[in-house]
PDB file of C-alpha atoms in Angstrom:
ATOM      1  CA  UNK A   1       0.367  -0.282   0.015  1.00 61.00           C
ATOM      2  CA  UNK A   2       0.916   4.016  -0.948  1.00 72.00           C
ATOM      3  CA  UNK A   3       1.722   6.019   1.444  1.00 85.00           C
ATOM      4  CA  UNK A   4      -0.759   8.697   1.165  1.00 88.00           C
ATOM      5  CA  UNK A   5       0.196  12.586   0.712  1.00 92.00           C
ATOM      6  CA  UNK A   6      -3.304  13.865   1.947  1.00 94.00           C
ATOM      7  CA  UNK A   7      -3.284  17.724   2.890  1.00 96.00           C
ATOM      8  CA  UNK A   8      -5.525  20.576   5.383  1.00 96.00           C
ATOM      9  CA  UNK A   9      -6.758  23.412   3.862  1.00 95.00           C
ATOM     10  CA  UNK A  10      -9.067  26.328   6.522  1.00 93.00           C
ATOM     11  CA  UNK A  11     -10.190  29.762   6.179  1.00 91.00           C
ATOM     12  CA  UNK A  12     -11.845  30.663   9.342  1.00 85.00           C
ATOM     13  CA  UNK A  13     -15.317  32.213   7.309  1.00 83.00           C
ATOM     14  CA  UNK A  14     -17.297  30.655   5.060  1.00 81.00           C
ATOM     15  CA  UNK A  15     -16.379  34.619   3.538  1.00 85.00           C
ATOM     16  CA  UNK A  16     -13.111  33.858   2.308  1.00 90.00           C
ATOM     17  CA  UNK A  17     -11.873  31.532  -0.489  1.00 92.00           C
ATOM     18  CA  UNK A  18      -9.855  27.832   0.048  1.00 94.00           C
ATOM     19  CA  UNK A  19      -8.669  28.460  -3.653  1.00 94.00           C
ATOM     20  CA  UNK A  20      -4.802  29.753  -3.148  1.00 95.00           C
ATOM     21  CA  UNK A  21      -4.378  27.025  -0.128  1.00 95.00           C
ATOM     22  CA  UNK A  22      -6.397  24.242  -2.839  1.00 95.00           C
ATOM     23  CA  UNK A  23      -2.770  25.288  -5.497  1.00 96.00           C
ATOM     24  CA  UNK A  24      -0.395  24.721  -2.902  1.00 96.00           C
ATOM     25  CA  UNK A  25      -0.981  21.707  -0.913  1.00 95.00           C
ATOM     26  CA  UNK A  26      -1.677  20.223  -4.826  1.00 96.00           C
ATOM     27  CA  UNK A  27       1.500  21.853  -6.429  1.00 95.00           C
ATOM     28  CA  UNK A  28       3.408  20.234  -3.406  1.00 93.00           C
ATOM     29  CA  UNK A  29       2.601  16.666  -4.427  1.00 93.00           C
ATOM     30  CA  UNK A  30      -1.301  16.507  -2.552  1.00 95.00           C
ATOM     31  CA  UNK A  31      -3.369  14.342  -3.655  1.00 95.00           C
ATOM     32  CA  UNK A  32      -7.050  14.101  -1.417  1.00 96.00           C
ATOM     33  CA  UNK A  33      -7.595  17.635   0.361  1.00 97.00           C
ATOM     34  CA  UNK A  34      -9.653  17.533   3.393  1.00 96.00           C
ATOM     35  CA  UNK A  35     -10.973  21.308   4.583  1.00 95.00           C
ATOM     36  CA  UNK A  36     -12.995  23.819   6.867  1.00 93.00           C
ATOM     37  CA  UNK A  37     -15.053  26.928   6.711  1.00 91.00           C
ATOM     38  CA  UNK A  38     -14.339  27.664  10.358  1.00 83.00           C
ATOM     39  CA  UNK A  39     -12.266  29.424  13.389  1.00 76.00           C
ATOM     40  CA  UNK A  40      -9.238  27.622  13.889  1.00 62.00           C
ATOM     41  CA  UNK A  41     -10.127  28.456  16.859  1.00 68.00           C
ATOM     42  CA  UNK A  42     -13.001  25.641  17.454  1.00 73.00           C
ATOM     43  CA  UNK A  43     -11.667  22.537  18.119  1.00 71.00           C
ATOM     44  CA  UNK A  44     -14.980  21.200  16.442  1.00 82.00           C
ATOM     45  CA  UNK A  45     -13.995  20.973  12.815  1.00 89.00           C
ATOM     46  CA  UNK A  46     -14.883  18.331  11.029  1.00 93.00           C
ATOM     47  CA  UNK A  47     -12.582  18.041   7.862  1.00 94.00           C
ATOM     48  CA  UNK A  48      -9.689  18.550  10.261  1.00 93.00           C
ATOM     49  CA  UNK A  49     -11.220  15.684  11.883  1.00 93.00           C
ATOM     50  CA  UNK A  50     -12.468  12.773   9.308  1.00 96.00           C
ATOM     51  CA  UNK A  51      -7.946  13.211   7.769  1.00 95.00           C
ATOM     52  CA  UNK A  52      -7.031  13.307  11.129  1.00 94.00           C
ATOM     53  CA  UNK A  53      -8.749   9.857  11.596  1.00 95.00           C
ATOM     54  CA  UNK A  54      -8.509   8.381   8.149  1.00 96.00           C
ATOM     55  CA  UNK A  55      -4.531   9.074   7.884  1.00 96.00           C
ATOM     56  CA  UNK A  56      -2.176   5.898   8.473  1.00 95.00           C
ATOM     57  CA  UNK A  57       1.355   5.472   9.350  1.00 94.00           C
ATOM     58  CA  UNK A  58       3.505   6.411   6.949  1.00 93.00           C
ATOM     59  CA  UNK A  59       1.321   9.024   5.291  1.00 94.00           C
ATOM     60  CA  UNK A  60       2.401  12.988   4.955  1.00 93.00           C
ATOM     61  CA  UNK A  61      -0.463  15.476   5.963  1.00 94.00           C
ATOM     62  CA  UNK A  62       0.598  18.751   4.264  1.00 94.00           C
ATOM     63  CA  UNK A  63      -0.866  22.185   5.100  1.00 94.00           C
ATOM     64  CA  UNK A  64       0.493  25.762   4.039  1.00 94.00           C
ATOM     65  CA  UNK A  65       0.596  26.865   7.856  1.00 90.00           C
ATOM     66  CA  UNK A  66       0.664  25.318  10.641  1.00 84.00           C
ATOM     67  CA  UNK A  67      -1.728  27.525  12.194  1.00 84.00           C
ATOM     68  CA  UNK A  68      -4.458  26.188   9.568  1.00 89.00           C
ATOM     69  CA  UNK A  69      -4.498  23.027  12.091  1.00 86.00           C
ATOM     70  CA  UNK A  70      -4.907  25.459  15.084  1.00 81.00           C
ATOM     71  CA  UNK A  71      -4.617  29.034  16.761  1.00 72.00           C
ATOM     72  CA  UNK A  72      -3.839  28.060  20.182  1.00 78.00           C
ATOM     73  CA  UNK A  73      -0.554  26.544  20.570  1.00 77.00           C
ATOM     74  CA  UNK A  74      -1.826  23.382  22.973  1.00 82.00           C
ATOM     75  CA  UNK A  75      -4.119  22.303  19.830  1.00 82.00           C
ATOM     76  CA  UNK A  76      -1.550  22.917  17.147  1.00 83.00           C
ATOM     77  CA  UNK A  77       0.997  20.783  19.190  1.00 83.00           C
ATOM     78  CA  UNK A  78      -1.204  18.059  20.109  1.00 86.00           C
ATOM     79  CA  UNK A  79      -2.645  17.678  16.854  1.00 89.00           C
ATOM     80  CA  UNK A  80       1.587  17.528  15.461  1.00 87.00           C
ATOM     81  CA  UNK A  81       1.920  15.441  18.954  1.00 86.00           C
ATOM     82  CA  UNK A  82      -0.467  12.781  17.470  1.00 91.00           C
ATOM     83  CA  UNK A  83      -0.144  12.934  14.429  1.00 92.00           C
ATOM     84  CA  UNK A  84       3.638  12.155  15.087  1.00 89.00           C
ATOM     85  CA  UNK A  85       3.410   9.091  17.406  1.00 91.00           C
ATOM     86  CA  UNK A  86       1.321   8.017  14.841  1.00 94.00           C
ATOM     87  CA  UNK A  87       3.454   7.366  12.110  1.00 92.00           C
ATOM     88  CA  UNK A  88       2.461  10.108   9.740  1.00 93.00           C
ATOM     89  CA  UNK A  89       4.787  13.226   8.497  1.00 89.00           C
ATOM     90  CA  UNK A  90       3.902  17.006   8.839  1.00 90.00           C
ATOM     91  CA  UNK A  91       5.058  19.324   6.129  1.00 89.00           C
ATOM     92  CA  UNK A  92       4.460  22.877   6.386  1.00 89.00           C
ATOM     93  CA  UNK A  93       4.686  24.392   2.815  1.00 91.00           C
ATOM     94  CA  UNK A  94       4.798  28.220   5.249  1.00 88.00           C
ATOM     95  CA  UNK A  95       7.928  27.434   7.718  1.00 82.00           C
ATOM     96  CA  UNK A  96       9.247  24.977   5.277  1.00 81.00           C
ATOM     97  CA  UNK A  97      10.148  22.720   9.067  1.00 74.00           C
ATOM     98  CA  UNK A  98      10.989  18.386   9.607  1.00 69.00           C
ATOM     99  CA  UNK A  99       8.678  18.401  12.710  1.00 74.00           C
ATOM    100  CA  UNK A 100       9.968  14.846  13.733  1.00 69.00           C
ATOM    101  CA  UNK A 101      12.757  16.197  15.063  1.00 75.00           C
ATOM    102  CA  UNK A 102      13.298  17.486  17.941  1.00 80.00           C
ATOM    103  CA  UNK A 103      14.401  21.302  16.104  1.00 81.00           C
ATOM    104  CA  UNK A 104      11.625  20.644  14.085  1.00 78.00           C
ATOM    105  CA  UNK A 105       9.328  20.468  17.131  1.00 75.00           C
ATOM    106  CA  UNK A 106      10.716  23.357  18.609  1.00 83.00           C
ATOM    107  CA  UNK A 107       9.881  25.284  16.485  1.00 81.00           C
ATOM    108  CA  UNK A 108       6.279  24.428  15.492  1.00 76.00           C
ATOM    109  CA  UNK A 109       6.397  25.679  19.058  1.00 79.00           C
ATOM    110  CA  UNK A 110       7.313  28.812  18.755  1.00 84.00           C
ATOM    111  CA  UNK A 111       5.661  29.338  15.736  1.00 77.00           C
ATOM    112  CA  UNK A 112       2.231  27.986  16.595  1.00 76.00           C
ATOM    113  CA  UNK A 113       3.049  30.797  19.598  1.00 81.00           C
ATOM    114  CA  UNK A 114       3.674  32.883  17.690  1.00 81.00           C
ATOM    115  CA  UNK A 115       0.073  32.597  15.737  1.00 75.00           C
ATOM    116  CA  UNK A 116      -1.684  32.283  18.336  1.00 78.00           C
ATOM    117  CA  UNK A 117      -0.346  36.042  20.074  1.00 86.00           C
ATOM    118  CA  UNK A 118      -1.049  37.189  16.646  1.00 83.00           C
ATOM    119  CA  UNK A 119      -5.227  36.345  16.703  1.00 79.00           C
ATOM    120  CA  UNK A 120      -4.885  37.765  20.402  1.00 87.00           C
ATOM    121  CA  UNK A 121      -3.665  41.204  19.069  1.00 90.00           C
ATOM    122  CA  UNK A 122      -5.979  41.127  16.851  1.00 88.00           C
ATOM    123  CA  UNK A 123      -8.864  40.626  19.117  1.00 88.00           C
ATOM    124  CA  UNK A 124      -7.464  43.346  21.077  1.00 93.00           C
ATOM    125  CA  UNK A 125      -7.695  45.639  17.817  1.00 92.00           C
ATOM    126  CA  UNK A 126     -10.658  44.831  16.624  1.00 90.00           C
ATOM    127  CA  UNK A 127     -11.686  45.805  20.473  1.00 91.00           C
ATOM    128  CA  UNK A 128     -10.371  48.854  20.498  1.00 91.00           C
ATOM    129  CA  UNK A 129     -12.158  49.576  16.713  1.00 90.00           C
ATOM    130  CA  UNK A 130     -15.157  48.648  18.648  1.00 90.00           C
ATOM    131  CA  UNK A 131     -14.918  50.725  21.752  1.00 90.00           C
ATOM    132  CA  UNK A 132     -13.976  54.203  19.361  1.00 91.00           C
ATOM    133  CA  UNK A 133     -16.250  53.882  17.423  1.00 89.00           C
ATOM    134  CA  UNK A 134     -18.548  53.320  19.502  1.00 89.00           C
ATOM    135  CA  UNK A 135     -17.186  56.864  21.362  1.00 91.00           C
ATOM    136  CA  UNK A 136     -18.247  58.923  18.618  1.00 91.00           C
ATOM    137  CA  UNK A 137     -21.568  57.429  18.381  1.00 88.00           C
ATOM    138  CA  UNK A 138     -21.380  55.310  14.937  1.00 88.00           C
ATOM    139  CA  UNK A 139     -23.437  51.810  15.097  1.00 83.00           C
ATOM    140  CA  UNK A 140     -21.718  49.128  15.865  1.00 86.00           C
ATOM    141  CA  UNK A 141     -22.637  45.298  14.493  1.00 83.00           C
ATOM    142  CA  UNK A 142     -25.527  44.664  12.284  1.00 82.00           C
ATOM    143  CA  UNK A 143     -27.165  47.996  12.153  1.00 82.00           C
ATOM    144  CA  UNK A 144     -30.927  47.959  14.532  1.00 80.00           C
ATOM    145  CA  UNK A 145     -34.049  46.299  12.478  1.00 82.00           C
ATOM    146  CA  UNK A 146     -36.630  49.122  13.571  1.00 85.00           C
ATOM    147  CA  UNK A 147     -35.847  52.361  13.917  1.00 86.00           C
ATOM    148  CA  UNK A 148     -36.285  54.469  17.211  1.00 85.00           C
ATOM    149  CA  UNK A 149     -40.584  55.108  15.235  1.00 89.00           C
ATOM    150  CA  UNK A 150     -41.393  51.354  14.439  1.00 89.00           C
ATOM    151  CA  UNK A 151     -40.555  50.429  18.203  1.00 86.00           C
ATOM    152  CA  UNK A 152     -42.162  53.150  19.568  1.00 88.00           C
ATOM    153  CA  UNK A 153     -44.842  52.661  17.261  1.00 90.00           C
ATOM    154  CA  UNK A 154     -44.823  48.474  17.781  1.00 88.00           C
ATOM    155  CA  UNK A 155     -44.504  49.257  21.787  1.00 87.00           C
ATOM    156  CA  UNK A 156     -47.826  51.364  21.879  1.00 90.00           C
ATOM    157  CA  UNK A 157     -49.741  49.069  19.724  1.00 90.00           C
ATOM    158  CA  UNK A 158     -48.769  46.249  21.959  1.00 88.00           C
ATOM    159  CA  UNK A 159     -49.638  48.615  25.308  1.00 88.00           C
ATOM    160  CA  UNK A 160     -53.616  48.322  23.533  1.00 90.00           C
ATOM    161  CA  UNK A 161     -53.483  45.018  22.868  1.00 89.00           C
ATOM    162  CA  UNK A 162     -53.005  44.764  18.975  1.00 89.00           C
ATOM    163  CA  UNK A 163     -51.291  40.498  18.724  1.00 90.00           C
ATOM    164  CA  UNK A 164     -47.693  40.625  18.590  1.00 90.00           C
ATOM    165  CA  UNK A 165     -49.146  39.139  14.885  1.00 91.00           C
ATOM    166  CA  UNK A 166     -51.328  42.169  13.361  1.00 91.00           C
ATOM    167  CA  UNK A 167     -48.432  44.433  14.838  1.00 91.00           C
ATOM    168  CA  UNK A 168     -45.854  42.679  12.489  1.00 91.00           C
ATOM    169  CA  UNK A 169     -48.251  42.932   9.405  1.00 92.00           C
ATOM    170  CA  UNK A 170     -48.687  46.349  10.523  1.00 91.00           C
ATOM    171  CA  UNK A 171     -44.395  46.906  11.330  1.00 90.00           C
ATOM    172  CA  UNK A 172     -44.132  44.688   8.024  1.00 89.00           C
ATOM    173  CA  UNK A 173     -41.523  42.443  10.258  1.00 90.00           C
ATOM    174  CA  UNK A 174     -41.270  38.925  11.763  1.00 89.00           C
ATOM    175  CA  UNK A 175     -43.885  37.927  15.027  1.00 89.00           C
ATOM    176  CA  UNK A 176     -39.814  36.884  16.336  1.00 89.00           C
ATOM    177  CA  UNK A 177     -38.316  40.635  16.128  1.00 87.00           C
ATOM    178  CA  UNK A 178     -41.504  42.621  16.807  1.00 87.00           C
ATOM    179  CA  UNK A 179     -41.093  40.587  20.365  1.00 85.00           C
ATOM    180  CA  UNK A 180     -36.949  41.318  20.620  1.00 81.00           C
ATOM    181  CA  UNK A 181     -37.636  45.186  19.846  1.00 76.00           C
ATOM    182  CA  UNK A 182     -41.052  45.504  22.033  1.00 71.00           C
ATOM    183  CA  UNK A 183     -38.817  43.432  25.551  1.00 69.00           C
ATOM    184  CA  UNK A 184     -35.744  45.704  24.558  1.00 54.00           C
ATOM    185  CA  UNK A 185     -37.087  48.959  24.383  1.00 48.00           C
ATOM    186  CA  UNK A 186     -39.526  47.938  26.991  1.00 49.00           C
TER     187      UNK A 186
END
Protein backbone atom coordinates (compact mmCIF):
# COMPACT_ATOMS: atom_id res chain seq x y z
CA UNK A 1 0.00 0.00 0.00
CA UNK A 2 1.45 3.36 -1.01
CA UNK A 3 1.61 6.24 1.40
CA UNK A 4 -0.90 9.01 0.93
CA UNK A 5 0.01 12.67 0.63
CA UNK A 6 -3.04 14.32 2.11
CA UNK A 7 -3.66 17.95 2.89
CA UNK A 8 -5.78 20.03 5.19
CA UNK A 9 -6.85 23.56 4.25
CA UNK A 10 -8.84 25.96 6.38
CA UNK A 11 -10.18 29.50 6.18
CA UNK A 12 -11.85 31.22 9.10
CA UNK A 13 -15.13 32.28 7.47
CA UNK A 14 -17.42 31.05 4.73
CA UNK A 15 -16.75 34.26 2.78
CA UNK A 16 -13.05 33.49 2.40
CA UNK A 17 -11.60 31.58 -0.55
CA UNK A 18 -9.78 28.26 -0.16
CA UNK A 19 -8.43 28.30 -3.74
CA UNK A 20 -4.94 29.70 -2.98
CA UNK A 21 -4.36 27.05 -0.30
CA UNK A 22 -5.74 24.29 -2.52
CA UNK A 23 -3.41 25.32 -5.33
CA UNK A 24 -0.40 25.27 -3.00
CA UNK A 25 -1.07 21.87 -1.42
CA UNK A 26 -1.83 20.28 -4.79
CA UNK A 27 1.44 21.69 -6.16
CA UNK A 28 3.15 20.08 -3.15
CA UNK A 29 1.80 16.67 -4.21
CA UNK A 30 -1.38 16.30 -2.18
CA UNK A 31 -3.74 13.79 -3.74
CA UNK A 32 -6.53 14.07 -1.17
CA UNK A 33 -7.61 17.30 0.52
CA UNK A 34 -9.87 17.97 3.49
CA UNK A 35 -11.20 21.46 4.13
CA UNK A 36 -13.05 23.57 6.68
CA UNK A 37 -14.47 27.06 6.62
CA UNK A 38 -14.40 27.58 10.38
CA UNK A 39 -12.32 29.48 12.90
CA UNK A 40 -9.14 27.73 13.98
CA UNK A 41 -10.18 28.32 17.57
CA UNK A 42 -12.98 25.80 17.20
CA UNK A 43 -12.02 22.27 18.07
CA UNK A 44 -15.02 20.74 16.27
CA UNK A 45 -13.78 21.07 12.69
CA UNK A 46 -15.29 18.20 10.65
CA UNK A 47 -12.73 18.39 7.84
CA UNK A 48 -9.79 18.17 10.24
CA UNK A 49 -11.43 15.38 12.22
CA UNK A 50 -12.05 13.34 9.05
CA UNK A 51 -8.50 14.02 7.84
CA UNK A 52 -6.90 12.93 11.11
CA UNK A 53 -9.08 9.80 11.24
CA UNK A 54 -8.17 8.88 7.66
CA UNK A 55 -4.38 9.26 7.79
CA UNK A 56 -2.27 6.19 8.51
CA UNK A 57 1.34 5.47 9.42
CA UNK A 58 3.67 6.50 6.61
CA UNK A 59 1.25 9.10 5.21
CA UNK A 60 2.14 12.78 4.90
CA UNK A 61 -0.09 15.68 5.88
CA UNK A 62 0.56 18.92 4.00
CA UNK A 63 -0.66 22.26 5.36
CA UNK A 64 0.02 25.73 3.99
CA UNK A 65 0.95 26.94 7.49
CA UNK A 66 0.85 25.58 11.01
CA UNK A 67 -1.88 28.01 12.03
CA UNK A 68 -4.25 26.11 9.72
CA UNK A 69 -4.16 23.27 12.28
CA UNK A 70 -5.30 25.58 15.10
CA UNK A 71 -4.82 28.98 16.66
CA UNK A 72 -3.65 27.99 20.11
CA UNK A 73 -0.25 26.51 20.90
CA UNK A 74 -1.93 23.63 22.69
CA UNK A 75 -4.16 22.77 19.70
CA UNK A 76 -1.31 22.79 17.20
CA UNK A 77 1.14 20.89 19.41
CA UNK A 78 -1.45 18.28 20.39
CA UNK A 79 -2.24 17.68 16.72
CA UNK A 80 1.46 17.51 15.77
CA UNK A 81 2.23 15.15 18.68
CA UNK A 82 -0.69 12.90 17.75
CA UNK A 83 0.43 12.72 14.12
CA UNK A 84 4.07 12.15 15.07
CA UNK A 85 3.15 9.33 17.46
CA UNK A 86 1.15 7.67 14.66
CA UNK A 87 4.06 7.86 12.21
CA UNK A 88 2.49 10.55 10.04
CA UNK A 89 4.82 13.17 8.59
CA UNK A 90 3.67 16.80 8.68
CA UNK A 91 4.85 19.20 6.03
CA UNK A 92 4.11 22.88 6.50
CA UNK A 93 4.78 24.84 3.31
CA UNK A 94 5.22 28.28 4.89
CA UNK A 95 7.53 27.19 7.70
CA UNK A 96 9.33 24.54 5.64
CA UNK A 97 10.26 22.47 8.68
CA UNK A 98 10.58 18.78 9.51
CA UNK A 99 8.41 18.28 12.56
CA UNK A 100 9.72 14.79 13.22
CA UNK A 101 12.96 16.17 14.73
CA UNK A 102 13.43 17.84 18.14
CA UNK A 103 14.48 21.08 16.40
CA UNK A 104 11.42 20.91 14.18
CA UNK A 105 9.14 20.43 17.18
CA UNK A 106 10.79 23.39 18.93
CA UNK A 107 10.22 25.51 15.84
CA UNK A 108 6.60 24.32 15.72
CA UNK A 109 6.13 25.48 19.29
CA UNK A 110 7.51 28.92 18.44
CA UNK A 111 5.38 29.25 15.29
CA UNK A 112 2.25 28.07 17.11
CA UNK A 113 2.90 30.58 19.90
CA UNK A 114 3.30 33.34 17.32
CA UNK A 115 0.01 32.37 15.67
CA UNK A 116 -1.74 32.48 19.04
CA UNK A 117 -0.19 35.87 19.82
CA UNK A 118 -1.27 37.19 16.42
CA UNK A 119 -4.84 36.06 17.06
CA UNK A 120 -4.91 37.74 20.48
CA UNK A 121 -3.51 40.99 19.03
CA UNK A 122 -6.16 40.95 16.30
CA UNK A 123 -8.86 40.52 18.95
CA UNK A 124 -7.46 43.44 20.96
CA UNK A 125 -7.25 45.72 17.89
CA UNK A 126 -10.77 44.79 16.83
CA UNK A 127 -12.17 45.50 20.30
CA UNK A 128 -10.33 48.85 20.42
CA UNK A 129 -11.72 49.81 17.00
CA UNK A 130 -15.26 48.90 18.10
CA UNK A 131 -14.89 50.92 21.31
CA UNK A 132 -13.55 53.92 19.37
CA UNK A 133 -16.46 53.73 16.92
CA UNK A 134 -19.00 53.54 19.77
CA UNK A 135 -17.33 56.53 21.47
CA UNK A 136 -17.88 58.51 18.25
CA UNK A 137 -21.54 57.50 18.19
CA UNK A 138 -21.25 55.12 15.25
CA UNK A 139 -23.37 52.02 14.90
CA UNK A 140 -21.25 48.96 15.66
CA UNK A 141 -22.30 45.57 14.40
CA UNK A 142 -25.52 44.80 12.63
CA UNK A 143 -27.80 47.82 12.24
CA UNK A 144 -31.11 47.78 14.13
CA UNK A 145 -33.95 46.09 12.29
CA UNK A 146 -36.52 48.63 13.45
CA UNK A 147 -36.23 52.39 13.58
CA UNK A 148 -37.01 54.24 16.81
CA UNK A 149 -40.36 55.24 15.32
CA UNK A 150 -41.22 51.63 14.45
CA UNK A 151 -40.19 50.48 17.92
CA UNK A 152 -42.39 53.14 19.54
CA UNK A 153 -45.30 52.24 17.26
CA UNK A 154 -44.89 48.55 18.15
CA UNK A 155 -44.83 49.37 21.88
CA UNK A 156 -47.87 51.63 21.56
CA UNK A 157 -49.83 49.02 19.58
CA UNK A 158 -48.86 46.29 22.03
CA UNK A 159 -49.87 48.43 25.00
CA UNK A 160 -53.26 49.03 23.36
CA UNK A 161 -53.83 45.28 23.14
CA UNK A 162 -52.86 44.53 19.53
CA UNK A 163 -51.59 41.04 18.85
CA UNK A 164 -47.96 40.47 17.96
CA UNK A 165 -49.07 39.07 14.59
CA UNK A 166 -51.08 42.19 13.78
CA UNK A 167 -48.21 44.47 14.83
CA UNK A 168 -45.74 42.51 12.71
CA UNK A 169 -48.06 42.79 9.70
CA UNK A 170 -48.55 46.54 10.26
CA UNK A 171 -44.82 47.26 10.55
CA UNK A 172 -43.81 44.72 7.88
CA UNK A 173 -41.50 42.49 9.88
CA UNK A 174 -41.51 39.14 11.63
CA UNK A 175 -43.24 38.34 14.91
CA UNK A 176 -39.87 37.40 16.43
CA UNK A 177 -38.59 40.90 15.67
CA UNK A 178 -41.63 42.45 17.33
CA UNK A 179 -41.17 40.28 20.41
CA UNK A 180 -37.47 41.12 20.57
CA UNK A 181 -37.87 44.86 20.01
CA UNK A 182 -40.85 45.40 22.28
CA UNK A 183 -38.97 43.54 25.03
CA UNK A 184 -35.69 45.47 24.42
CA UNK A 185 -37.45 48.82 24.16
CA UNK A 186 -39.42 48.38 27.38
